[in-house]
XYZ file of C-alpha atoms in Angstrom:
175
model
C 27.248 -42.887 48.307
C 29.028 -40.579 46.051
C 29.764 -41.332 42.634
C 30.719 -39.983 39.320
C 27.321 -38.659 38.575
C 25.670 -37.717 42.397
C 25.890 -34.121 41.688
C 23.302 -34.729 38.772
C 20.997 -37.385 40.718
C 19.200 -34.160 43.152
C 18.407 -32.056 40.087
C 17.594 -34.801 38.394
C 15.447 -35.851 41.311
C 13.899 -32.736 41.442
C 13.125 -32.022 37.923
C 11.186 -35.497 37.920
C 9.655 -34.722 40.945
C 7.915 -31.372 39.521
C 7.123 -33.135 36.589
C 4.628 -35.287 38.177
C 3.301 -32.836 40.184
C 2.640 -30.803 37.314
C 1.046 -33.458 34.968
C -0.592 -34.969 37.868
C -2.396 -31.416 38.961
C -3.441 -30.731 35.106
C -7.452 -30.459 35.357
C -9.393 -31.506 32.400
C -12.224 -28.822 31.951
C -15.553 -29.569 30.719
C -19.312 -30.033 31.897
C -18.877 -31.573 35.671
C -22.723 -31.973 36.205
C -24.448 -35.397 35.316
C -27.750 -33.822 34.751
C -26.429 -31.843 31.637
C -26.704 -33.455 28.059
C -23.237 -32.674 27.745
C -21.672 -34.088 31.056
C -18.000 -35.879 30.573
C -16.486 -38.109 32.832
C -12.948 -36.853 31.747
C -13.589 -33.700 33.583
C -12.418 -32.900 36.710
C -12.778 -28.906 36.173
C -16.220 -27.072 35.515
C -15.765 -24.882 32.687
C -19.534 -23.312 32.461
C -20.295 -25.047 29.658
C -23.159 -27.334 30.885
C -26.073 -27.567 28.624
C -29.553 -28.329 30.328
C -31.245 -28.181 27.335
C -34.313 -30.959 26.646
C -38.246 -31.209 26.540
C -39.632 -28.828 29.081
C -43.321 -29.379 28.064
C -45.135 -31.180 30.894
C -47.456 -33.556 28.721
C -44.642 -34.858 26.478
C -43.596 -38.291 26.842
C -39.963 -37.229 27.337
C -40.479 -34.215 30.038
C -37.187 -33.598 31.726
C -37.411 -31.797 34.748
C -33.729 -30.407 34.601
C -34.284 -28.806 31.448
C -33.907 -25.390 31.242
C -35.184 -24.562 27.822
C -36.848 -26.455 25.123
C -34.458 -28.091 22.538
C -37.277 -28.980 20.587
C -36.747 -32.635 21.307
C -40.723 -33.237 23.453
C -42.048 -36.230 21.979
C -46.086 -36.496 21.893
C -48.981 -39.193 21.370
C -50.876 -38.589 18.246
C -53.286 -41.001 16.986
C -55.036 -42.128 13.299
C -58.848 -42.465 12.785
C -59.582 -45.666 9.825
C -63.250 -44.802 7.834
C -63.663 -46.523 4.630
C -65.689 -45.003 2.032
C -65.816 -48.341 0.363
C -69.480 -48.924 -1.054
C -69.789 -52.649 -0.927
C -69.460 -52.663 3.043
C -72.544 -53.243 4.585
C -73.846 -54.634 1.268
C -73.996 -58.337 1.547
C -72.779 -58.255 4.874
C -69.598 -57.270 3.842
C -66.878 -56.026 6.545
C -63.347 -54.875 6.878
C -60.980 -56.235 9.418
C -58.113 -53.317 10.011
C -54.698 -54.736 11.408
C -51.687 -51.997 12.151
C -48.190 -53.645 12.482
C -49.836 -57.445 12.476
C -52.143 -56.604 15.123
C -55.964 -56.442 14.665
C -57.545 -53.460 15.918
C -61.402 -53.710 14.745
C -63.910 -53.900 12.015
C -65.505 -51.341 9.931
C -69.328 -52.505 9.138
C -70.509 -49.479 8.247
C -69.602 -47.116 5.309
C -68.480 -42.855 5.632
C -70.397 -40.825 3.497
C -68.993 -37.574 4.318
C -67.398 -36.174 1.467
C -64.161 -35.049 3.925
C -64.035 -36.543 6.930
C -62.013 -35.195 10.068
C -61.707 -36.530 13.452
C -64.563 -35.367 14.673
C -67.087 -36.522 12.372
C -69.905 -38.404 13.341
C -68.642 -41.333 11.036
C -68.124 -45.213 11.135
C -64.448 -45.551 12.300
C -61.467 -47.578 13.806
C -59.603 -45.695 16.787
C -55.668 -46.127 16.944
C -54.920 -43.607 19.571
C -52.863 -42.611 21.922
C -49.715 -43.545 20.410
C -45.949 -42.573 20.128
C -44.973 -40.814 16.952
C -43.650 -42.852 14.256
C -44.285 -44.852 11.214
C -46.813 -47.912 10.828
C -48.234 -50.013 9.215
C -51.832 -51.623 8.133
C -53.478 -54.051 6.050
C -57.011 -54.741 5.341
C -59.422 -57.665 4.524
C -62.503 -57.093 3.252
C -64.873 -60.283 4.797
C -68.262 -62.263 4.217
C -69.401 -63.870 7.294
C -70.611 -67.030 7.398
C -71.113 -68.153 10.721
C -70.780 -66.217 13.873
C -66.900 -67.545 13.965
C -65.820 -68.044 9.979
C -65.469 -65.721 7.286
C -64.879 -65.663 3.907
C -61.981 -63.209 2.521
C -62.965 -61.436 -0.659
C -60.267 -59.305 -0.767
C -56.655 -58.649 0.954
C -55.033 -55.262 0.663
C -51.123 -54.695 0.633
C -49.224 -53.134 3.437
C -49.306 -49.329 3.665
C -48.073 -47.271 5.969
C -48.574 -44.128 7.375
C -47.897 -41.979 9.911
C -48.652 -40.812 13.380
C -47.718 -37.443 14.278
C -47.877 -36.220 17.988
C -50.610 -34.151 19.009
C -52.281 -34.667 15.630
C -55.322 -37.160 14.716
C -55.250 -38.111 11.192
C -57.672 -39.930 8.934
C -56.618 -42.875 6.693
C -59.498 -43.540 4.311
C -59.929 -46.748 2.874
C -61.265 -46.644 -0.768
C-alpha cells in the first residue's frame, strides 16, 4: 500500500528499530558477584569494583569466609566479672542477688577484699561470660534469709548499665 507518507514509514521503521536495539543492549555496570558487600542486582556488566571486604578473624562471631581483608567489622564475646566490696555481706547472713537485663544470674555471699580486683583474682564473684558485645543492664538486692526459700530485701539498687566489650573481661564492683 502506498500512500502519501510510505517513503517515510522504512526510515522511520528503521530508526525505531535501532533505537531499541540500542537501549535494549545498554549494560548497567557495577559489582556482578553476590558474595561482595557491594553486589547490585541492576548490573548486568562487571565493572571490577567488587568489594570482599568483612571479618576475616576465625574466632569472631561474624567470620566471613569470602572476605578478603579485614574491614574491621569482627564482632567478639567479652564477658563482666560482679565482686562486691560491700562490708555488711556475710554479716548477718546478708547476700546479694545480681540480675543483668531482668534475668538472675547468682548471689554474692562473700565479700572482695582486694584493694583492685581483676579477672583473675582469687575473689568472691558472679560470672557473665561469654557474651556478644553490647550494652546491659543490672540491678541488685541485698537479702536476709529467712528460711531456706524466703528472704527479706533490705535494700534494692537502681538499674545501671555497663558494658561488655569483646575479648575483654571487666569488673563491675558493687559498693
Amino acid at each position: 500500500m502506498k500512500g502519501k507518507y510510505s517513503h517515510l514509514l522504512t526510515p522511520l521503521f528503521l530508526l525505531s528499530i535501532t533505537g531499541i536495539l540500542f537501549f535494549s543492549s545498554c549494560k548497567t555496570e557495577g559489582c556482578t558477584d553476590p558474595k561482595a558487600k557491594n553486589f547490585s542486582y541492576e548490573a548486568n556488566k562487571d565493572d571490577g569494583s567488587c568489594d570482599y571486604g568483612g571479618c576475616t578473624d576465625r574466632d569472631a562471631l561474624n567470620f566471613d569466609p569470602y572476605a578478603q581483608y579485614n574491614d574491621g567489622s569482627c564482632k567478639y564475646l567479652g564477658g563482666v566479672n560482679f565482686i562486691t566490696t560491700r562490708s555488711s555481706i556475710a554479716s548477718g547472713g546478708r547476700i546479694l542477688s545480681v540480675h543483668v537485663n531482668g534475668q538472675y544470674i547468682g548471689l554474692l555471699q562473700r565479700t572482695c577484699i582486694t584493694q583492685f580486683p581483676t579477672c583473675e583474682t582469687n575473689c568472691a564473684k558472679l560470672l557473665f561470660t561469654q557474651q556478644q558485645e553490647g550494652v546491659y543492664t543490672y540491678q541488685f538486692w541485698v537479702l536476709i534469709p529467712k528460711s531456706s526459700t524466703t528472704f527479706d530485701t533490705i535494700y534494692t539498687s537502681s538499674i545501671q548499665s555497663f558494658q561488655v566489650i569483646g575479648k575483654q573481661c571487666s569488673i563491675i564492683t558493687i559498693e
